[in-house]
PDB file of C-alpha atoms and ligand atoms in Angstrom:
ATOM      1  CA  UNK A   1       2.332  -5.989  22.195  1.00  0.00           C
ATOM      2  CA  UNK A   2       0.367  -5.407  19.402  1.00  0.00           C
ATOM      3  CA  UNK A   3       2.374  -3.528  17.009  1.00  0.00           C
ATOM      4  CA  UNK A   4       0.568  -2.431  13.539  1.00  0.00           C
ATOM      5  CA  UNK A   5       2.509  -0.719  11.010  1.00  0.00           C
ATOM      6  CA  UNK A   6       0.828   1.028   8.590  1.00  0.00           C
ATOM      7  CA  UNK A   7       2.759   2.166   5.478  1.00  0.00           C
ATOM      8  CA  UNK A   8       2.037   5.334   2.877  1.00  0.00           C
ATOM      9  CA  UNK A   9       3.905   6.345   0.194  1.00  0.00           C
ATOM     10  CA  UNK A  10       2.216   9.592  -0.673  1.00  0.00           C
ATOM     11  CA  UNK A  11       2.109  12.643   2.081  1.00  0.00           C
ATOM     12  CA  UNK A  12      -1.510  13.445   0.799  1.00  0.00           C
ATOM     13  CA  UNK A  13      -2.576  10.086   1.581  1.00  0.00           C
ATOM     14  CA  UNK A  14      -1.262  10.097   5.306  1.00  0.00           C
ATOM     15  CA  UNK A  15      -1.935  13.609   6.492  1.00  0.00           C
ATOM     16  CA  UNK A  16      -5.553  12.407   7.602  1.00  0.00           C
ATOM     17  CA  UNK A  17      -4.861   9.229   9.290  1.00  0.00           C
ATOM     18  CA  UNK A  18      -1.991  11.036  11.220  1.00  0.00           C
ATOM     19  CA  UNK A  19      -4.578  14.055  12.638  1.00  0.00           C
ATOM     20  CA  UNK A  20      -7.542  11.517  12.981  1.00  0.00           C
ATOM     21  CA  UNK A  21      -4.862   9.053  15.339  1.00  0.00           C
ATOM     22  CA  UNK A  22      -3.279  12.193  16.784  1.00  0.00           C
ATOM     23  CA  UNK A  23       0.313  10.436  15.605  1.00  0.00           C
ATOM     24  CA  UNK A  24       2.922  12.522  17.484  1.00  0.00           C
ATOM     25  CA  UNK A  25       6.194  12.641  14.775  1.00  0.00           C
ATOM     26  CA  UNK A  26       9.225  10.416  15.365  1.00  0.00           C
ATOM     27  CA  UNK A  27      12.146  12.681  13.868  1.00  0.00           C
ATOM     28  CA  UNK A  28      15.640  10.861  12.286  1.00  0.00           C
ATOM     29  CA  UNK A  29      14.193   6.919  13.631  1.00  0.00           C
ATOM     30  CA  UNK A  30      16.187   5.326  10.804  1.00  0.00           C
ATOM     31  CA  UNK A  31      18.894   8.223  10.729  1.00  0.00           C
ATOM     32  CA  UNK A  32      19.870  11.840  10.870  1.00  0.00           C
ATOM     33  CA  UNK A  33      19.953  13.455   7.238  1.00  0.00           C
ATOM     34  CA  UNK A  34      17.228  10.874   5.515  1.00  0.00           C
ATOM     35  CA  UNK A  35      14.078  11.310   4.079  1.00  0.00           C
ATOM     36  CA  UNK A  36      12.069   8.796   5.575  1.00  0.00           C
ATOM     37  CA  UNK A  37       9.273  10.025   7.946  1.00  0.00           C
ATOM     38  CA  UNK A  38       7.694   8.194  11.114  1.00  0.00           C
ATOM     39  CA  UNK A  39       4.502   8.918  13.270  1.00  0.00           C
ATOM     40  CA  UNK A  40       3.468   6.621  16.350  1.00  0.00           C
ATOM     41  CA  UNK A  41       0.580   6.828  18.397  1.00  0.00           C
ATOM     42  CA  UNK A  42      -1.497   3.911  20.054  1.00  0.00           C
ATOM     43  CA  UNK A  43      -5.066   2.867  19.296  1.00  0.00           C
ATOM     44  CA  UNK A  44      -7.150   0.565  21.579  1.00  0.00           C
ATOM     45  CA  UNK A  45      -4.060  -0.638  23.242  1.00  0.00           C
ATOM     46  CA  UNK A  46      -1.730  -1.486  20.149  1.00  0.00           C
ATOM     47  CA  UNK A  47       0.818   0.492  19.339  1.00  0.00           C
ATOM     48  CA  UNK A  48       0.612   2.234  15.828  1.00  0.00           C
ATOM     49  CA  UNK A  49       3.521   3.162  13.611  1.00  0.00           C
ATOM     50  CA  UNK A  50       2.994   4.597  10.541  1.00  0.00           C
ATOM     51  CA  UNK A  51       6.094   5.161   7.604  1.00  0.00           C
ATOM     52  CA  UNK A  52       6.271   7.018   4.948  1.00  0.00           C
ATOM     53  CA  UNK A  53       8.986   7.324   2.088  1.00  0.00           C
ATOM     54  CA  UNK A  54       9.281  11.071   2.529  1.00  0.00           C
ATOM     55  CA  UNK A  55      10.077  13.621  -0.515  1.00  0.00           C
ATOM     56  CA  UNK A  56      13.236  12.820  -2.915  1.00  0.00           C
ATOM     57  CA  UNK A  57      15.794  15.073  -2.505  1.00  0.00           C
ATOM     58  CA  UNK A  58      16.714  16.344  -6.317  1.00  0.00           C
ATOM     59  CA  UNK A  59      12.773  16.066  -7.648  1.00  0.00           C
ATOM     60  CA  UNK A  60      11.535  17.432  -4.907  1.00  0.00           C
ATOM     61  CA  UNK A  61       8.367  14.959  -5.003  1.00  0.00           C
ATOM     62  CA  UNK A  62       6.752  11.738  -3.099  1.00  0.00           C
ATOM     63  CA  UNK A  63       9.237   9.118  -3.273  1.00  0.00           C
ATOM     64  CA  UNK A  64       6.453   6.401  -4.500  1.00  0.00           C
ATOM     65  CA  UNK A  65       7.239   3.202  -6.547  1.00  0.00           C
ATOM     66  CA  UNK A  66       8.516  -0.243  -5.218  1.00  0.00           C
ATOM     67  CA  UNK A  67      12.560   1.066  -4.477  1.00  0.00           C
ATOM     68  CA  UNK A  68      12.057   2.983  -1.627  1.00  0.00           C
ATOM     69  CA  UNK A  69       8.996   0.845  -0.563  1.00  0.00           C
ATOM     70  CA  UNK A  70      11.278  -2.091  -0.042  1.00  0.00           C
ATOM     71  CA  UNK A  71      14.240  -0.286   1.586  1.00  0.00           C
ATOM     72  CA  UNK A  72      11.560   1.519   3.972  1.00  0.00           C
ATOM     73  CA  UNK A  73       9.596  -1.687   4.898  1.00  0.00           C
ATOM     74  CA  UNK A  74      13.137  -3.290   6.024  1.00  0.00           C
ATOM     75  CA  UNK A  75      13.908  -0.338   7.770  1.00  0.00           C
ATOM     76  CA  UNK A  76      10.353  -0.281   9.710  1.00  0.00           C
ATOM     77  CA  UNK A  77      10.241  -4.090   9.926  1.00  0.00           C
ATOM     78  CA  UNK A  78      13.572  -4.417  11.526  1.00  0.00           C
ATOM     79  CA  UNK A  79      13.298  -1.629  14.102  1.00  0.00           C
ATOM     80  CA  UNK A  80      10.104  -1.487  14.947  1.00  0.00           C
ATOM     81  CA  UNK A  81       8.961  -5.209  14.982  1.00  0.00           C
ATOM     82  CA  UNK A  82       5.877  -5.346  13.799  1.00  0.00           C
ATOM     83  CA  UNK A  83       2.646  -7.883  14.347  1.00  0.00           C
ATOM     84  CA  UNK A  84       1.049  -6.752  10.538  1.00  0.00           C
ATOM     85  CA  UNK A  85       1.768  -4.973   8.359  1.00  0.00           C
ATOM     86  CA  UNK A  86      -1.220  -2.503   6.323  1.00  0.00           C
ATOM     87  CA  UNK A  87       0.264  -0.888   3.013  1.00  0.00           C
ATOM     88  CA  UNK A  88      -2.551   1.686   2.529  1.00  0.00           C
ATOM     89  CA  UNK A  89      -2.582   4.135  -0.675  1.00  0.00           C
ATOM     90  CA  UNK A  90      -4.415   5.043  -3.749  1.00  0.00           C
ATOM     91  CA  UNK A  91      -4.652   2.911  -7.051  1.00  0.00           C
ATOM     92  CA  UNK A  92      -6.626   2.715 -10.348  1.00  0.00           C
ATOM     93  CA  UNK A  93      -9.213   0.284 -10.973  1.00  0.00           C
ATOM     94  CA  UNK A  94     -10.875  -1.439 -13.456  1.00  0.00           C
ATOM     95  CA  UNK A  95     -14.881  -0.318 -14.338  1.00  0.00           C
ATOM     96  CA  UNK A  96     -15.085  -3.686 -16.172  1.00  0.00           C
ATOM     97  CA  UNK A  97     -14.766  -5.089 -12.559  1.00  0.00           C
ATOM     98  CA  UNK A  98     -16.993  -2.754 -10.850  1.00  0.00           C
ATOM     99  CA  UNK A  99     -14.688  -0.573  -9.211  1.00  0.00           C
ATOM    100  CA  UNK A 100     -15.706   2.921  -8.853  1.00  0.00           C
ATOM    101  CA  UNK A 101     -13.581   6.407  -7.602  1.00  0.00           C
ATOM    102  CA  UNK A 102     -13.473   6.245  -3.711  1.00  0.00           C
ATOM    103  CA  UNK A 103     -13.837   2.374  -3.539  1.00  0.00           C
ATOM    104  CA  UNK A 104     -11.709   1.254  -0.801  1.00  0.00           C
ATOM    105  CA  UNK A 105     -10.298  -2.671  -1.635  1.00  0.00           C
ATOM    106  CA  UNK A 106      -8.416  -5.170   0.655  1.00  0.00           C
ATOM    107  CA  UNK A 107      -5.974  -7.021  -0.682  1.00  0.00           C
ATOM    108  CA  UNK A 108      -6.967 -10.842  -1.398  1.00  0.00           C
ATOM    109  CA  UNK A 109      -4.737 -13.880  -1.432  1.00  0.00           C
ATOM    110  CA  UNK A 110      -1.290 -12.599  -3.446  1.00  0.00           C
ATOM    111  CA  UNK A 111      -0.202  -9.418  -4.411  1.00  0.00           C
ATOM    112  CA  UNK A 112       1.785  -9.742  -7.671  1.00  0.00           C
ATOM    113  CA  UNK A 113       4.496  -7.868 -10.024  1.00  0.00           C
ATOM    114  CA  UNK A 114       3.111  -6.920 -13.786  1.00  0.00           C
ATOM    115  CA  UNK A 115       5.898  -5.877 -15.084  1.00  0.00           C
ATOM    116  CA  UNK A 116       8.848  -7.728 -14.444  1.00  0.00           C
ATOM    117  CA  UNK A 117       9.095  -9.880 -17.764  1.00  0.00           C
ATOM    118  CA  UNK A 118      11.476 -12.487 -17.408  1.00  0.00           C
ATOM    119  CA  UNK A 119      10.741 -15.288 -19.883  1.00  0.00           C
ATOM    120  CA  UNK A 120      13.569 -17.590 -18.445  1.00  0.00           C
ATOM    121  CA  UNK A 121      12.448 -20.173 -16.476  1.00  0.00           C
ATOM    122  CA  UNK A 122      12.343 -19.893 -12.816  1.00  0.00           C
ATOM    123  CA  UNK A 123      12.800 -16.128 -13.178  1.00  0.00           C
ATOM    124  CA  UNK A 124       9.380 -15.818 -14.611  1.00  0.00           C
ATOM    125  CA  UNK A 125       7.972 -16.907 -11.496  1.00  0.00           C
ATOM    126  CA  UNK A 126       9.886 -15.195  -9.507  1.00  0.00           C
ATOM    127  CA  UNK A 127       9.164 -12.184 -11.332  1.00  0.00           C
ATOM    128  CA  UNK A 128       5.502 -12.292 -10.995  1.00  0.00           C
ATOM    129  CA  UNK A 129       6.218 -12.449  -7.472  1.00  0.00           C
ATOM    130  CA  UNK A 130       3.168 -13.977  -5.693  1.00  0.00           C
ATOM    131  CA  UNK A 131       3.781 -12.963  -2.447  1.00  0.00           C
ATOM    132  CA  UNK A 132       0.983 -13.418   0.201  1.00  0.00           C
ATOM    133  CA  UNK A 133      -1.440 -11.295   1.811  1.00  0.00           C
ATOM    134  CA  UNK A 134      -3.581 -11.896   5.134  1.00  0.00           C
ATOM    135  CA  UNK A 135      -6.951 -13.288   5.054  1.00  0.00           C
ATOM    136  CA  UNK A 136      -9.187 -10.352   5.852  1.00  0.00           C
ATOM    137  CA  UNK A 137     -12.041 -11.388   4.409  1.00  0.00           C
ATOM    138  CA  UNK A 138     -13.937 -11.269   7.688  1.00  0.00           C
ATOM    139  CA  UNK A 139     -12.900  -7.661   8.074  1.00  0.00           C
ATOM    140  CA  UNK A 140     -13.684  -6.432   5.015  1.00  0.00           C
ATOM    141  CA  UNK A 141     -16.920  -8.139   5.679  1.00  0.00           C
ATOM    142  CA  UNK A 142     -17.507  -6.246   8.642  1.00  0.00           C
ATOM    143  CA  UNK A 143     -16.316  -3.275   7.239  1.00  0.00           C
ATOM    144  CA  UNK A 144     -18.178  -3.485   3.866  1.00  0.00           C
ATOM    145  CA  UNK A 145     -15.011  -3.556   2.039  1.00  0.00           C
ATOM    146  CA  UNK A 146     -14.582  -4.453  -1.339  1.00  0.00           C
ATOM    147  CA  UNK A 147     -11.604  -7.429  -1.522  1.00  0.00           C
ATOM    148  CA  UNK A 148      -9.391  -8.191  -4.830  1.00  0.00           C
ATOM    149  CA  UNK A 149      -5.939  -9.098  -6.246  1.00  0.00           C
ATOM    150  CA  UNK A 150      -3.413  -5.946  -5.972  1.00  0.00           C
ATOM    151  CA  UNK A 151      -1.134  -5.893  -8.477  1.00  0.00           C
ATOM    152  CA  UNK A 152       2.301  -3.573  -8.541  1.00  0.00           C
ATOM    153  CA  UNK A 153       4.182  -1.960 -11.134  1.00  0.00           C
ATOM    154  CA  UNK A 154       6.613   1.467 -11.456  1.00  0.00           C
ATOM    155  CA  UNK A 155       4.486   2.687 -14.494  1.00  0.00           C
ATOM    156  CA  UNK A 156       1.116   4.807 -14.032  1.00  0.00           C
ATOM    157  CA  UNK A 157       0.062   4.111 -17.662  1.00  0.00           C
ATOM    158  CA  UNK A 158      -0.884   0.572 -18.249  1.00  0.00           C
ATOM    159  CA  UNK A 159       0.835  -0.779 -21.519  1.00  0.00           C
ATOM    160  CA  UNK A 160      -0.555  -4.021 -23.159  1.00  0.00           C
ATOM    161  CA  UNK A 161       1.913  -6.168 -21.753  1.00  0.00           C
ATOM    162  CA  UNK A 162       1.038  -5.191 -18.197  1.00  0.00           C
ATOM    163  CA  UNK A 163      -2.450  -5.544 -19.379  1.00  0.00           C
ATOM    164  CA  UNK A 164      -1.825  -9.194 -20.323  1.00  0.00           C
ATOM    165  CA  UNK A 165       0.288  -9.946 -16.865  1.00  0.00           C
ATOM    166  CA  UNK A 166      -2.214  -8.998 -15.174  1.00  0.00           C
ATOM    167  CA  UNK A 167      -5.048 -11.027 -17.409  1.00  0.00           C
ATOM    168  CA  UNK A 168      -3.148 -14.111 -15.914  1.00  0.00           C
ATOM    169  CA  UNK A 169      -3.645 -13.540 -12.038  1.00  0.00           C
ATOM    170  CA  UNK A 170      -6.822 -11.792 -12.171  1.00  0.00           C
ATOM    171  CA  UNK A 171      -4.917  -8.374 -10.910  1.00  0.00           C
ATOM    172  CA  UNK A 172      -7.810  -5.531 -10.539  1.00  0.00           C
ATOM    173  CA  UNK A 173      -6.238  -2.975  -7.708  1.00  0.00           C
ATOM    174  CA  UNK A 174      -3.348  -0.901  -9.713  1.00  0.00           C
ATOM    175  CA  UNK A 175      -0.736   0.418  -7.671  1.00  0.00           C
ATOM    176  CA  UNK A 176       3.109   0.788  -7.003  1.00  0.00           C
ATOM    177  CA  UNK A 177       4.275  -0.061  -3.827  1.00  0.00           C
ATOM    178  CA  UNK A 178       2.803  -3.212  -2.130  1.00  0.00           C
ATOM    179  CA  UNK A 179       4.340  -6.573  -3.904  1.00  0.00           C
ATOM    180  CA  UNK A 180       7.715  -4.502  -2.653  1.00  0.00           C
ATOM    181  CA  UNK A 181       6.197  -4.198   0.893  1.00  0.00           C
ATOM    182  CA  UNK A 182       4.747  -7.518   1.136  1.00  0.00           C
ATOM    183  CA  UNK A 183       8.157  -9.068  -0.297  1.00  0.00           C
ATOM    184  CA  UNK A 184      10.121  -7.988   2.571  1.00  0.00           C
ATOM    185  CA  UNK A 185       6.672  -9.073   4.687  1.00  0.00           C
ATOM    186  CA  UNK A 186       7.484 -12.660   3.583  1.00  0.00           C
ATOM    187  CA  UNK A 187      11.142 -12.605   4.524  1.00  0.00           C
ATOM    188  CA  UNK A 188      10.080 -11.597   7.984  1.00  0.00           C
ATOM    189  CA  UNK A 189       7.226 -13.955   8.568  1.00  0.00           C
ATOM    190  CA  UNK A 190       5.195 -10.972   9.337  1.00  0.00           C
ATOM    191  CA  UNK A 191       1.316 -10.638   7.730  1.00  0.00           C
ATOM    192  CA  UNK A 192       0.649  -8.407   5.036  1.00  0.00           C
ATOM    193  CA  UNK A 193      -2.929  -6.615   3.999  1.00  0.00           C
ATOM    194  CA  UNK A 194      -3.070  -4.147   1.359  1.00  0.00           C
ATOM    195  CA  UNK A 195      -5.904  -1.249   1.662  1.00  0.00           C
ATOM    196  CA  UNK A 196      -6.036   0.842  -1.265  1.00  0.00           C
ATOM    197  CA  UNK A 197      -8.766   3.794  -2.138  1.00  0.00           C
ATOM    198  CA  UNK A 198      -9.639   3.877  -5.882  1.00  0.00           C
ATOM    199  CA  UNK A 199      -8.484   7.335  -7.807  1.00  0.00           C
ATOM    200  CA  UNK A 200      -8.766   6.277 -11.268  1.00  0.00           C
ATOM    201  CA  UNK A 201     -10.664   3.631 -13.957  1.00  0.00           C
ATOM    202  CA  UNK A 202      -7.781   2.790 -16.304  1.00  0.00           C
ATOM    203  CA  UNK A 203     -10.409   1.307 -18.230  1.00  0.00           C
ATOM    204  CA  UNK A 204     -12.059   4.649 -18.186  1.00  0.00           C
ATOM    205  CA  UNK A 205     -12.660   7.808 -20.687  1.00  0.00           C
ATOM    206  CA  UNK A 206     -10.766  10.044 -18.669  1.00  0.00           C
ATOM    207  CA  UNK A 207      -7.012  10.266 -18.668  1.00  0.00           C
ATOM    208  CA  UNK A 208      -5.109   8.274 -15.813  1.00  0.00           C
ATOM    209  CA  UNK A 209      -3.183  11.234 -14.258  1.00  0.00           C
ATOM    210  CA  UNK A 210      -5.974  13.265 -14.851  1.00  0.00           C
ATOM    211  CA  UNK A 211      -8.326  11.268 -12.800  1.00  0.00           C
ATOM    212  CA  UNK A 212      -5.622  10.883 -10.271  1.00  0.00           C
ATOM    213  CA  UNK A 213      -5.049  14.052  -9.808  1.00  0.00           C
ATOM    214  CA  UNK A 214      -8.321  15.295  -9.869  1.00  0.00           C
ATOM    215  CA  UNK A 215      -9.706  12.576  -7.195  1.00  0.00           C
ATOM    216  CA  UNK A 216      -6.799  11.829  -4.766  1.00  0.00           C
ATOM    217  CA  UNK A 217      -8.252  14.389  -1.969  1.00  0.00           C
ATOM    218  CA  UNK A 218     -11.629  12.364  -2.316  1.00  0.00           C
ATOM    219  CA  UNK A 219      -9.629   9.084  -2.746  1.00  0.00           C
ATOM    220  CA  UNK A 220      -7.176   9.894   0.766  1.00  0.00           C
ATOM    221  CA  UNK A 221     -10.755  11.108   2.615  1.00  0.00           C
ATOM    222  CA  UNK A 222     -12.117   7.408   1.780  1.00  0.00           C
ATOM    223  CA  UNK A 223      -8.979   6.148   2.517  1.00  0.00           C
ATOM    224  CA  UNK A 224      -8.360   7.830   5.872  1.00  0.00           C
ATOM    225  CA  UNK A 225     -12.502   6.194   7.333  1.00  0.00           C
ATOM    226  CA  UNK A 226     -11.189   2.932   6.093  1.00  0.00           C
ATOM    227  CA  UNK A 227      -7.835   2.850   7.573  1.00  0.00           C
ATOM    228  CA  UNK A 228      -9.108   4.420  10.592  1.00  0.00           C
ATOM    229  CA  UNK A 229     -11.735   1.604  10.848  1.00  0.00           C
ATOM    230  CA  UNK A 230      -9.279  -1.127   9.977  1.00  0.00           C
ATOM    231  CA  UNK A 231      -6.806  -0.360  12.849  1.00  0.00           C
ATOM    232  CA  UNK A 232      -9.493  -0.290  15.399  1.00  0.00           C
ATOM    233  CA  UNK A 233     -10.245  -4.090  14.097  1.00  0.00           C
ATOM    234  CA  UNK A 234      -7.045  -5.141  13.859  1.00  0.00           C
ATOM    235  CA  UNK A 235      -6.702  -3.438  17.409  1.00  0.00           C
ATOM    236  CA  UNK A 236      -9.550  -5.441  18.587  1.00  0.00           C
ATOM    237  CA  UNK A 237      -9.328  -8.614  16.544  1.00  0.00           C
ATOM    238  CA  UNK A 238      -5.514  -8.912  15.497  1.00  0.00           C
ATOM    239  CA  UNK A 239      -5.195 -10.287  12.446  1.00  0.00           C
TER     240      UNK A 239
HETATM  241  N1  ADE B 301      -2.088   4.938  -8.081  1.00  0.00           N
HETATM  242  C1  ADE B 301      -3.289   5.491  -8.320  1.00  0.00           C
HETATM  243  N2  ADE B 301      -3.728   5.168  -9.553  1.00  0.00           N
HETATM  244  C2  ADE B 301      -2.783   4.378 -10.120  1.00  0.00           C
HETATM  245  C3  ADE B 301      -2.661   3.730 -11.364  1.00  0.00           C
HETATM  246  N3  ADE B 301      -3.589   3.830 -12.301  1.00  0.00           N
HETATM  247  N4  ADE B 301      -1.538   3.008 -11.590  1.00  0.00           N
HETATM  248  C4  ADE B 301      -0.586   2.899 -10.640  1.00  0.00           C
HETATM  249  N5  ADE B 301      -0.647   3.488  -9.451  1.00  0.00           N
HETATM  250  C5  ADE B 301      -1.750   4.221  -9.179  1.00  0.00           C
END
């Protein structure tokens, strides 16, 4: 069976996907009490599970950033099974590279950490990370997606030293959750593709939050076509 799980940190960005798929809600799969939230469905014949982090408890918000991204990926990984992986979401990009508000990138060849420092040897590789993503670039082809190097962080402000990190890899799709996804991807032998819709230029003149806030319901529209689209490929085509 084709199974294609599709993960979303942010309820704003996964409302549309789950009415577009009509994705029927899965309540307590990983456990009674828990915050994590689960929709399944089917598409073209392959079976479609789609995770989200659900709200913290005490802040009452999204639980984004790479913690719960690993711990849910295991969890969804593990009981699900899962042919691919997509990690879809927002990000910022960079104007200096072309990207624009409502650009919709693939993730191309690694997905890396920018800020996990470690000038030790050994541990600075391992803190960049490098994990591997799927070759899509015949989908995004197809799809007239744009394709680039996704880099993660827990920050939404970009400090110098991120800056430089990212300088070294060639990073251009700023986000928070997929080298966590796509580390537990590796550990399971299962493929990994990033898809992430472009809220804000952190090269740009307006504030990041600003722009975030003020595009994500444009950003999650361009987001939902995409994601929509890329199932019914990977449906069709696996990956
Ligand atoms: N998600 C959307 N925009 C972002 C940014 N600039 N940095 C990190 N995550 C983001």
């Amino acid at each position: 069976m084709n199974r294609i799980v599709i993960q979303i940190a942010m309820e704003a960005e996964a409302t549309g996907v789950i009415d577009r798929l009509g994705l029927r809600e899965v309540a307590d799969a990983f456990g009674e009490g828990l915050p994590w939230r689960v929709n399944q469905g089917e598409v073209d014949g392959a079976e479609i599970v789609l995770v989200r982090p659900g709200l913290d408890e005490h802040f009452g918000v999204d639980q984004i950033g790479t913690q719960p991204a690993a711990v849910l990926a295991e969890l969804a990984v593990r009981t699900f099974g899962a042919s691919v992986v997509i990690n879809a979401g927002t990000a910022g990009g960079f104007a200096a590279k072309g990207a624009a508000v409502g650009d919709v990138y693939v993730s191309s060849s690694r997905v890396c950490f920018h800020d996990r420092r470690i000038a030790i040897p050994g541990y600075d590789a391992y803190g960049v990370g490098s994990y591997p993503c799927a070759d899509m670039s015949e989908m995004a082809h197809e799809l007239g997606l744009k394709q680039g190097i996704v880099t993660t962080g827990n920050a939404l402000d970009l400090p110098e030293a991120d800056l430089a990190m990212m300088a070294e890899y060639g990073g251009e799709v700023k986000e928070m959750e997929a080298a966590a996804i796509a580390w537990v991807c590796a550990m399971h032998n299962v493929p990994f593709i990033g898809l992430k819709s472009i809220t804000d230029l952190v090269d740009g003149e307006h504030a990041t939050e600003d722009a975030f806030l003020a595009n994500l319901n444009l950003a999650s529209e361009r987001l939902t076509e995409e994601l929509v689209d890329a199932i019914q490929w990977l449906a069709r085509n696996g990956v």
